[in-house]
CSV table of C-alpha atoms in Angstrom, one decimal:
chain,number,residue,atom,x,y,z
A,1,UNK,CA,55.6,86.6,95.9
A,2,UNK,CA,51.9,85.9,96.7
A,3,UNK,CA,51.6,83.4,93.7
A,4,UNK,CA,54.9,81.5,95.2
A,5,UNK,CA,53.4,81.2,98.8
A,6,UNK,CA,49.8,79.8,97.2
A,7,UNK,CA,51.9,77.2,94.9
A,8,UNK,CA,54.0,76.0,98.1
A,9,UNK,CA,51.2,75.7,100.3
A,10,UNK,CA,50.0,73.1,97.4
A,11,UNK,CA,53.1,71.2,96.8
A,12,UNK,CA,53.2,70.6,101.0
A,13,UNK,CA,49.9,69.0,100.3
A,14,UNK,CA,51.7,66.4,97.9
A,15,UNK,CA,53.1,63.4,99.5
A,16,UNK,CA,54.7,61.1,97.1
A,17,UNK,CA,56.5,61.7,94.1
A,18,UNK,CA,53.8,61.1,91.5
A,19,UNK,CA,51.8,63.3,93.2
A,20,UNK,CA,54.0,65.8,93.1
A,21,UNK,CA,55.6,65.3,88.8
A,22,UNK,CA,51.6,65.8,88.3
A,23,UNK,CA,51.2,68.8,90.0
A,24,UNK,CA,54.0,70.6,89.2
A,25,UNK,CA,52.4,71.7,85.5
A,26,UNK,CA,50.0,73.6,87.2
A,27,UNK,CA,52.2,75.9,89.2
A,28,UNK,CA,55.2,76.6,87.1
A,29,UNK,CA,53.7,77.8,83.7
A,30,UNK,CA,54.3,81.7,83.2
A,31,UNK,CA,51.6,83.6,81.8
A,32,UNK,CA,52.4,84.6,78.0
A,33,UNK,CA,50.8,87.5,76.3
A,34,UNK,CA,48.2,85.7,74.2
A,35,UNK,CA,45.0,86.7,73.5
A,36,UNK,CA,41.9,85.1,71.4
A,37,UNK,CA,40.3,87.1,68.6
A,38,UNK,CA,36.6,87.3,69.2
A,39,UNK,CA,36.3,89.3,65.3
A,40,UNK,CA,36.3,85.9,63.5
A,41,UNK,CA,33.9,84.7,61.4
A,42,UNK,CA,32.6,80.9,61.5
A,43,UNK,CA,32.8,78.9,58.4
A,44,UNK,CA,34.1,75.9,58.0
A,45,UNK,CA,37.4,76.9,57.1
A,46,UNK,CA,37.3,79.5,59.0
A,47,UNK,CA,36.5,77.6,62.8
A,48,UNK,CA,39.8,75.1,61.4
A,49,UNK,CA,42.0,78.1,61.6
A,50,UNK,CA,40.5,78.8,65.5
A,51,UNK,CA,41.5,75.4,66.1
A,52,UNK,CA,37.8,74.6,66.7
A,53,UNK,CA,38.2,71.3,65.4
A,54,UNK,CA,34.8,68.4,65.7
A,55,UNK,CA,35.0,65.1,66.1
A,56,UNK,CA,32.7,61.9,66.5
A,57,UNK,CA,33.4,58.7,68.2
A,58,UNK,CA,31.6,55.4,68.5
A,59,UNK,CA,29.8,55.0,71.6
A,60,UNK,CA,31.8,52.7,74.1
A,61,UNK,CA,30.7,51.5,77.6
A,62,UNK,CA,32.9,50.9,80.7
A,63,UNK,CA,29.9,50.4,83.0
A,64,UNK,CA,28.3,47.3,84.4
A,65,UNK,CA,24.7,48.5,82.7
A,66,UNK,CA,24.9,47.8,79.3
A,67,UNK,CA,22.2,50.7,78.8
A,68,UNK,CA,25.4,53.9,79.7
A,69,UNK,CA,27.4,54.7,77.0
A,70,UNK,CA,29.0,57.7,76.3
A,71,UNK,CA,31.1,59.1,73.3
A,72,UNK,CA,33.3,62.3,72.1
A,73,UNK,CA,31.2,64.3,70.1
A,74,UNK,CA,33.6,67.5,69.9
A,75,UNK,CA,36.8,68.9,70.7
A,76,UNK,CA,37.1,72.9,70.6
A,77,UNK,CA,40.7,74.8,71.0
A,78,UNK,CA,41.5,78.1,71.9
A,79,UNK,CA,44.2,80.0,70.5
A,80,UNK,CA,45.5,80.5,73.9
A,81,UNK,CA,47.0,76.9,76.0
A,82,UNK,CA,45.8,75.7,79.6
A,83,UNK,CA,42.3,75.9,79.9
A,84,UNK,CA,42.0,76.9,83.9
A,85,UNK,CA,38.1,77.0,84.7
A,86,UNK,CA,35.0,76.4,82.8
A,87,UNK,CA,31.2,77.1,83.0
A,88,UNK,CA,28.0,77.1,81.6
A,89,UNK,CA,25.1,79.5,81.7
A,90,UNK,CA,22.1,79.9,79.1
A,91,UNK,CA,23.3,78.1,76.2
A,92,UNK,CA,27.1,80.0,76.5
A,93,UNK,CA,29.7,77.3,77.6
A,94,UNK,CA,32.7,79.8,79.2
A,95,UNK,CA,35.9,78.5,79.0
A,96,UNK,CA,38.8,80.8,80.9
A,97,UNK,CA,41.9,79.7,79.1
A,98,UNK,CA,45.0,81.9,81.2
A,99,UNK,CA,43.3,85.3,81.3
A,100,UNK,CA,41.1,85.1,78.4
A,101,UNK,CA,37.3,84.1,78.5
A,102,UNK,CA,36.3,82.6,75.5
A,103,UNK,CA,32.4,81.9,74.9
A,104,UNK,CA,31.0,79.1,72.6
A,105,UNK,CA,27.3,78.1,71.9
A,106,UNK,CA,26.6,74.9,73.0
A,107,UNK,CA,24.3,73.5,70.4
A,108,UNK,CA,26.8,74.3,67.6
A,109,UNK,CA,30.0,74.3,69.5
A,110,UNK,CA,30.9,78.2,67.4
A,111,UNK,CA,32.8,80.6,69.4
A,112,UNK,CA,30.6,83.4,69.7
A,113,UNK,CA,32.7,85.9,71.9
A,114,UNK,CA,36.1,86.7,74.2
A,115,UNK,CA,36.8,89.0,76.8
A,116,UNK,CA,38.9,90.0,79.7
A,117,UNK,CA,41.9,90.3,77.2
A,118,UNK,CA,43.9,92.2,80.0
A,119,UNK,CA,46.7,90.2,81.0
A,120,UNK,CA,47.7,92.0,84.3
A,121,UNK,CA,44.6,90.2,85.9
A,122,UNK,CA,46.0,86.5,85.7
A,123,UNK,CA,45.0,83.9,85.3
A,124,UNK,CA,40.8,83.2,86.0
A,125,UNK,CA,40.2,81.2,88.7
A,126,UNK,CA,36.2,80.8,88.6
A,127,UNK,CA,33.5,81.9,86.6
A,128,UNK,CA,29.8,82.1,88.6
A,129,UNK,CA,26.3,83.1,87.2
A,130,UNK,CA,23.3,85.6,88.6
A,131,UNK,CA,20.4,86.3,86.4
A,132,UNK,CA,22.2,88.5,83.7
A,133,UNK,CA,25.7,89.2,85.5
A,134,UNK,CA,29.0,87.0,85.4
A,135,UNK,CA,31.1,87.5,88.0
A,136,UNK,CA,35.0,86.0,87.4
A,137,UNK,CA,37.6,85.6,89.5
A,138,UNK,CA,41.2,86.3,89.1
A,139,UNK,CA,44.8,86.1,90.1
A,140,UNK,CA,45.2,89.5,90.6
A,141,UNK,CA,43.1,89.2,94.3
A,142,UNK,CA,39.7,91.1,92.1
A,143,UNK,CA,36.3,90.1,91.5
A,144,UNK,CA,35.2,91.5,88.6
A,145,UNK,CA,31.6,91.7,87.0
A,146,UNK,CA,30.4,91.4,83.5
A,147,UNK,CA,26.9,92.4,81.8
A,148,UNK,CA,26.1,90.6,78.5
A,149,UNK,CA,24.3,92.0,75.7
A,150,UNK,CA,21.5,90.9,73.3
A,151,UNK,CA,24.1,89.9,70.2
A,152,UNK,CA,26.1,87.7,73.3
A,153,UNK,CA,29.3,90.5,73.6
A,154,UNK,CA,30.4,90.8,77.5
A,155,UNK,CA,31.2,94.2,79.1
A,156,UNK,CA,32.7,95.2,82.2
A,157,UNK,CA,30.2,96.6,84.5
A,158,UNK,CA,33.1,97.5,87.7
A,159,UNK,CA,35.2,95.3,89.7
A,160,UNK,CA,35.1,94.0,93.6
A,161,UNK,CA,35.5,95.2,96.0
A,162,UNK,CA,34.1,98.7,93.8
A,163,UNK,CA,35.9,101.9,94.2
A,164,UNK,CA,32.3,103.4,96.6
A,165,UNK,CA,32.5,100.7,98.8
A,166,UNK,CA,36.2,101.3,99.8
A,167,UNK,CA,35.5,104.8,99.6
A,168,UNK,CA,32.8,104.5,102.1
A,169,UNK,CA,35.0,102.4,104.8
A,170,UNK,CA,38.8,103.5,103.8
A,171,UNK,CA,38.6,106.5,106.7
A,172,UNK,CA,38.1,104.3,109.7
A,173,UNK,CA,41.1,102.8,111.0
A,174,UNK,CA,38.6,100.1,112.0
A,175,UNK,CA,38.2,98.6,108.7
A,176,UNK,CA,41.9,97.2,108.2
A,177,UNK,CA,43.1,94.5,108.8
A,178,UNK,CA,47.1,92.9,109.2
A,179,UNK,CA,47.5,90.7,105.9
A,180,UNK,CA,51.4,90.3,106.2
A,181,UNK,CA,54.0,92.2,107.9
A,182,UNK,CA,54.0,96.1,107.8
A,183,UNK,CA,50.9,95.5,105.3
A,184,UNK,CA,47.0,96.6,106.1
A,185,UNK,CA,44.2,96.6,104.1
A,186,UNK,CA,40.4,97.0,104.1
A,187,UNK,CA,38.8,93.8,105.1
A,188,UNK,CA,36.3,94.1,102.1
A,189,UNK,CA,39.5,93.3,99.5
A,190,UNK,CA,41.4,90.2,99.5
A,191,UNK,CA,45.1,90.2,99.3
A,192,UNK,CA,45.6,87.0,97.2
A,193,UNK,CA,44.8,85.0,94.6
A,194,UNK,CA,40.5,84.4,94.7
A,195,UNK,CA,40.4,80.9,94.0
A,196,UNK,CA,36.5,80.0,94.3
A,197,UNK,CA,32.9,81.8,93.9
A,198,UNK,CA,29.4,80.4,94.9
A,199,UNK,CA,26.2,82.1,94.4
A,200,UNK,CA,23.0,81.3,96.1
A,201,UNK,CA,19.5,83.4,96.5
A,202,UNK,CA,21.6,86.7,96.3
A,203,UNK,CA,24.6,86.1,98.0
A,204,UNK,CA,27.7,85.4,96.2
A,205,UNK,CA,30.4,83.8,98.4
A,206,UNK,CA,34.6,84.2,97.4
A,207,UNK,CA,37.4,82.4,98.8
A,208,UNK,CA,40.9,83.2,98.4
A,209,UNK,CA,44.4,81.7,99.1
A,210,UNK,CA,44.3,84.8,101.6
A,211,UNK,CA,43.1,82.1,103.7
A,212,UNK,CA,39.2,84.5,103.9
A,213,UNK,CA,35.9,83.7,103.1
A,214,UNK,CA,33.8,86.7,102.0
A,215,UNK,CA,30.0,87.2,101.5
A,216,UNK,CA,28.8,90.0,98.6
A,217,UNK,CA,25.1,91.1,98.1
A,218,UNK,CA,25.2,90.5,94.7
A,219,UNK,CA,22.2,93.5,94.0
A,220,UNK,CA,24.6,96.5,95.1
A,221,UNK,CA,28.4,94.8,95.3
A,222,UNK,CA,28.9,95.1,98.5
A,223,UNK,CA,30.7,93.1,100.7
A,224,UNK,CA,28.7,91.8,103.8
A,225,UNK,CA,30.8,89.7,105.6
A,226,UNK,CA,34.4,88.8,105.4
A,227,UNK,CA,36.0,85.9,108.3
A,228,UNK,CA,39.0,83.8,108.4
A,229,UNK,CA,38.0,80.6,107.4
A,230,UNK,CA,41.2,78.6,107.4
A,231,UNK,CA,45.3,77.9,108.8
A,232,UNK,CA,46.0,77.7,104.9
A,233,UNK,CA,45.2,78.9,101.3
A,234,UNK,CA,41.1,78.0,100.6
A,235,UNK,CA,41.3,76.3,96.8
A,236,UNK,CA,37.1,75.7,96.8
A,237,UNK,CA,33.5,76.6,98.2
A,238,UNK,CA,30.4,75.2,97.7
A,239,UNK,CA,26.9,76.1,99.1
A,240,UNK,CA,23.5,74.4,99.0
A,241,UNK,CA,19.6,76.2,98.6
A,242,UNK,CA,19.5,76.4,102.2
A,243,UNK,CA,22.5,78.8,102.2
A,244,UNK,CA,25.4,76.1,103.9
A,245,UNK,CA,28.6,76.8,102.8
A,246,UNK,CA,31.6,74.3,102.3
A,247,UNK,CA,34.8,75.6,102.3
A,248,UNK,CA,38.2,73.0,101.2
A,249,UNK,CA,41.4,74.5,102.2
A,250,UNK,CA,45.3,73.2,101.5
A,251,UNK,CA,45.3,72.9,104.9
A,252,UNK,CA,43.7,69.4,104.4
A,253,UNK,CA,40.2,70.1,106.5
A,254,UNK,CA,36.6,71.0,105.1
A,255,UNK,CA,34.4,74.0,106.8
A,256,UNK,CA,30.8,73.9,107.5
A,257,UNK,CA,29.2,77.6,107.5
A,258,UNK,CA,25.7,78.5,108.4
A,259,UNK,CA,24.0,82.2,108.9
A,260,UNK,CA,23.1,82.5,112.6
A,261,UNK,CA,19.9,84.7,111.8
A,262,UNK,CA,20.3,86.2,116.0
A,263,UNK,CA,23.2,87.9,114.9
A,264,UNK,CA,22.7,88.1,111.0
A,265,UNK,CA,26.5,87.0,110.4
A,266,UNK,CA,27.9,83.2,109.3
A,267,UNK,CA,29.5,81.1,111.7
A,268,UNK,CA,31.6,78.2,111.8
A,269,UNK,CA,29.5,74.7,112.3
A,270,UNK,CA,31.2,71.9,111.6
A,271,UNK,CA,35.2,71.2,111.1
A,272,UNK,CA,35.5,67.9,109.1
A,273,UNK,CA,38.4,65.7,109.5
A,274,UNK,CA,41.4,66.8,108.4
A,275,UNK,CA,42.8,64.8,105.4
A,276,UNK,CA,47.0,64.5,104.8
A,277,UNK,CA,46.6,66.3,101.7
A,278,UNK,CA,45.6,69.3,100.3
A,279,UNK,CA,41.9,69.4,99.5
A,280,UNK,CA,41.4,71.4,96.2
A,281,UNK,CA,37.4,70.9,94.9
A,282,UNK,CA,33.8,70.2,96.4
A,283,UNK,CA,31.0,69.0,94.9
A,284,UNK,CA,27.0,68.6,96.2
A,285,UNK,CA,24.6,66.1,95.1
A,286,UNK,CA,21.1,68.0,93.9
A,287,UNK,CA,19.6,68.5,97.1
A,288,UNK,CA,22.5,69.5,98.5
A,289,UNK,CA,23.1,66.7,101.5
A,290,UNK,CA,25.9,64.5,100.0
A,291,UNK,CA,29.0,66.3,99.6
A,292,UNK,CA,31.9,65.4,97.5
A,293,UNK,CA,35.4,66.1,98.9
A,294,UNK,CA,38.6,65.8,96.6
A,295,UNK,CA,42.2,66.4,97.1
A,296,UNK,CA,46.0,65.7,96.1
A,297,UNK,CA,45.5,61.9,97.7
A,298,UNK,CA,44.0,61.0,94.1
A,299,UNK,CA,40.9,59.9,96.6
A,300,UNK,CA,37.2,61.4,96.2
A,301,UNK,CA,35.5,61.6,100.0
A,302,UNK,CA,31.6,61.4,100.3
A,303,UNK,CA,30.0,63.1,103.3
A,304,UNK,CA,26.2,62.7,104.1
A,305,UNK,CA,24.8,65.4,106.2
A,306,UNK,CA,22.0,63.8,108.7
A,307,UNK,CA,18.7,65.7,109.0
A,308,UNK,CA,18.2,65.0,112.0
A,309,UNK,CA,21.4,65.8,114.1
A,310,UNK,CA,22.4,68.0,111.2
A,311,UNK,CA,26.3,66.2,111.6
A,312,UNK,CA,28.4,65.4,108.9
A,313,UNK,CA,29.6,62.0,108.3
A,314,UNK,CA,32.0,60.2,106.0
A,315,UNK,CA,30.1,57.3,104.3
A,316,UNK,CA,33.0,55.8,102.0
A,317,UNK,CA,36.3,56.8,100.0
A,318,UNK,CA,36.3,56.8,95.8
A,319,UNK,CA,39.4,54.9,94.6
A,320,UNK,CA,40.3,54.8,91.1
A,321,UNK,CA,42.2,58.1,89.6
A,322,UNK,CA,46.2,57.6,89.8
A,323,UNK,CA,46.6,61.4,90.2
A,324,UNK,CA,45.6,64.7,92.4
A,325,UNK,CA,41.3,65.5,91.8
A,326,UNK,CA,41.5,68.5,90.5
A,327,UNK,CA,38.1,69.4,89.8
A,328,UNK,CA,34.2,67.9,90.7
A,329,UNK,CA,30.9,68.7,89.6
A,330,UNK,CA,27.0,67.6,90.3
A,331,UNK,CA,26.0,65.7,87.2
A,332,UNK,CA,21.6,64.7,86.8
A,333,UNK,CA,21.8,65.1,91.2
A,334,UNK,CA,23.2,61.9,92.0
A,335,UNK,CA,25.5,61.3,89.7
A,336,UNK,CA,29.4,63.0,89.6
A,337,UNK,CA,31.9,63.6,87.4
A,338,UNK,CA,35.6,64.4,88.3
A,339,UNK,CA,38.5,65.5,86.5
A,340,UNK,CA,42.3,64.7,87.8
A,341,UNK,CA,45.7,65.4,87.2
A,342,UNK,CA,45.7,61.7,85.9
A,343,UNK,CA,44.5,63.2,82.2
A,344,UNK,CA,41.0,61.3,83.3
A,345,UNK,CA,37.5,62.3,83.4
A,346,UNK,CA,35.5,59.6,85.7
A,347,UNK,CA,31.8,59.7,86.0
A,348,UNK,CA,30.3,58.4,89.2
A,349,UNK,CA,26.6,56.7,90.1
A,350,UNK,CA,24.9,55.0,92.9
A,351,UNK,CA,25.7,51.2,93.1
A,352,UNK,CA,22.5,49.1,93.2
A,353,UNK,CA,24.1,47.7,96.4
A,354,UNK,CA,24.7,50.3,97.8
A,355,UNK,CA,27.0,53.9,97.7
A,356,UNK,CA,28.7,55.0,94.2
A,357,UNK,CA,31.1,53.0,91.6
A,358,UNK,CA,32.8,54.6,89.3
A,359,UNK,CA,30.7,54.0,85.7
A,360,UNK,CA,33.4,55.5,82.6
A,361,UNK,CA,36.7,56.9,82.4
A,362,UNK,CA,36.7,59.4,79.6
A,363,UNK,CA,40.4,59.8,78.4
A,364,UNK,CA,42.0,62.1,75.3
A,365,UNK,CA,43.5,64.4,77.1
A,366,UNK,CA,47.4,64.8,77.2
A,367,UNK,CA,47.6,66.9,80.1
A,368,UNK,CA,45.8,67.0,84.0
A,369,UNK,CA,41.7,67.9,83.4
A,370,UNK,CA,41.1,71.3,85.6
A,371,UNK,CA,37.7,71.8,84.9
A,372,UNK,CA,34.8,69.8,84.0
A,373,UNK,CA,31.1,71.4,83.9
A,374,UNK,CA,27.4,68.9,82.9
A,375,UNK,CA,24.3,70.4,81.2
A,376,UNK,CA,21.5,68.9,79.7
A,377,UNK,CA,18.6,69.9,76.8
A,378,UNK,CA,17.5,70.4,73.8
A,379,UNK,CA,15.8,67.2,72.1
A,380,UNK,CA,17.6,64.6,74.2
A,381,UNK,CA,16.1,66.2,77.8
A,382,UNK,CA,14.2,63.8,80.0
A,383,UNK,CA,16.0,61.0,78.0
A,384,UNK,CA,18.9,60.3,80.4
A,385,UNK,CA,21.5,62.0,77.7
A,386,UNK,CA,23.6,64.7,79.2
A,387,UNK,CA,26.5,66.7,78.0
A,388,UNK,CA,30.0,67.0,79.7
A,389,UNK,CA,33.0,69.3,78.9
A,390,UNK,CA,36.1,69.0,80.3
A,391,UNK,CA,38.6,71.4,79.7
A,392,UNK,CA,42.3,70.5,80.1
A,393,UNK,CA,46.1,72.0,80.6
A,394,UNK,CA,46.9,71.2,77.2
A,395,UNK,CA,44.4,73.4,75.7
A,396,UNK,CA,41.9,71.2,74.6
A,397,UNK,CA,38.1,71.4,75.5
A,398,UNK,CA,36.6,67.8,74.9
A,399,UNK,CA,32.6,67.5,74.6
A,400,UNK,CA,31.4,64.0,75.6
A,401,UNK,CA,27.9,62.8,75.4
A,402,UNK,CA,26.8,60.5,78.4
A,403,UNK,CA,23.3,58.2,77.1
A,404,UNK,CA,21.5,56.0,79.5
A,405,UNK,CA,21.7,58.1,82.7
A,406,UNK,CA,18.2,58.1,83.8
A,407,UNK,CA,18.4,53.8,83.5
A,408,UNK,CA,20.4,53.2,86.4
A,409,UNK,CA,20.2,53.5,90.4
């Protein structure tokens, strides 16, 4: 029932037909019982029977600057379809593919590890990083966290909210709250679907289509802080090094959230105009005062925050994907990459003139892109070369080498 309400409150967000054919993939898959086996050994013939397939293309340019290229260098499968969030920490790119994480190395593109096997969790919404723990977030309304050993094998360390934190609060009639009719729960757990995680200088922030924003100390697990943050289901959050938090909601309008140190609790800032669609991911540039806003309008907003008023304003619309933005990310700090229901990747940079152009459409997918994460190093760093992966609804996990980044504005 909770999964229906969350996938209505995105089709209301659709408003023309295209919009609306491209989304509907998204929502009505069911979740089949597959699972990846992590016992696998790597050799050649071995990674073809994965479906870890690798592939080179020539280098073609759809920029302006003849000095950005880009090209495919890889495309990796999982034995399980729909590829739903990826990620990237210490060498380990994570790719949640329906319940299942799957963990490659990113210099030699071998899959190294899978967990969560447990379908009753759902599908993975987010994957975020602190220090040594991974912290995923699910379907089934749970947070859960995950240690990772020396030979790069994941283990389940407990799951949020954990069992002594409701323990401690479950007594007081205080700490429930009304999350339907007839139905109360404690205010630490969420009641839906957790769509988003952020993590910043200890503090790991979840959103939910429960319509809450909650704040965690990531040291013990506990939850600090829990508010209702928007009229609809929240699909994204983002937060800067000064501790700001976005939030993007269905209900079309973007949150601005800052600690108010008197009282030790977040509170609500700024309210950005609301948009006629459904807004489903966020982006920052690097020092976190552009923000990147995309929704079901196929349209990317750019928001500058102004030092010295500390207002948010819109400096310009992003035309050019045909379908709903399903996914952004930071890319080198001023440059971004999005991924649409439109089976496009586009990468975006600053115009000489003047705000950002789009600079290459990466296509090769045959279904909408859902995630899309950017690293760079290894012998290319400092050269302007940096790595992409998008990962798709058809399964497919493309690895595309951007060159020239560092030459232009």
């Amino acid at each position: 029932m909770a999964r229906r309400k969350g996938e209505r409150k995105i089709l209301r967000g659709c408003r023309t037909v295209s919009q609306l054919l491209l989304i509907l993939p998204l929502l009505q898959t069911p979740i089949p019982l597959l699972h990846c086996n992590s016992k696998m050994s790597f050799t050649d013939t071995e990674r073809a029977s994965c479906g870890i397939s690798t592939s080179v293309k020539k280098p073609c340019s759809l920029s302006h600057e003849p000095p950005f290229s880009y090209r495919c260098l890889a495309s990796l499968k999982t034995l399980t379809p729909h590829i739903t969030c990826l990620a990237v920490h210490r060498n380990l790119l994570y790719a949640a593919s329906l319940n299942v994480i799957n963990v490659f190395h990113v210099s030699h593109y071998t899959h190294t590890d899978a967990f969560n096997e447990n379908p009753a969790s759902g599908f993975v919404k987010s994957i975020a990083f602190c220090d040594s723990k991974i912290f995923t977030a699910h379907q089934d309304c749970k947070i859960r966290v995950w240690s990772i050993s020396p030979s790069k094998r994941h283990r389940l360390l407990c799951t949020l909210p954990t069992v002594k934190d409701q323990l401690r609060r479950f007594m007081l009639p205080k700490n429930y709250v009304s999350v339907r009719r007839h139905k109360r729960r404690l205010w630490i757990q969420h009641c839906d679907t957790v769509s988003g995680l952020a993590v910043n200088e200890g503090l790991m922030y979840s959103v939910s289509w429960d319509r809450s924003l909650k704040i965690w100390d990531v040291s013990d697990y506990r939850c600090m802080e829990s508010m209702k943050a928007h009229e609809d289901a929240i699909n994204a959050v983002a937060v800067s090094g000064n501790g700001t938090v976005y939030t993007a909601s269905a209900d079309g309008s973007i949150r601005v959230w800052e600690r108010d140190e008197k009282v030790k609790r977040y509170r609500l800032v700024n309210s950005l105009e609301k948009k006629k669609s459904t807004v489903n991911a966020l982006a920052l540039n690097g020092d976190g005062t552009v923000l990147f806003a995309g929704g079901c309008d196929s349209k990317i907003s750019v928001w500058e925050r102004k030092q010295e008023t500390n207002d948010v304003v819109l400096l310009e619309t992003l035309r050019g994907h045909s379908g709903a933005i399903l996914c952004l990310i930071n890319v080198e700090g001023s440059w971004i990459a999005s991924g649409s229901a439109d089976q496009t990747v586009r990468i975006w940079g600053k115009e000489r003139g003047g705000g950002y152009g789009c600079k290459a459409v990466l296509e090769g997918h045959e279904k909408p892109v859902k995630s899309v994460v950017a690293f760079s190093g290894g012998e290319d760093a400092g050269n302007g070369v940096v790595t992409v992966c998008s990962g798709s609804l058809d399964g497919d996990i493309r690895v595309w080498e951007l060159l020239g980044l560092n030459t232009l504005p």
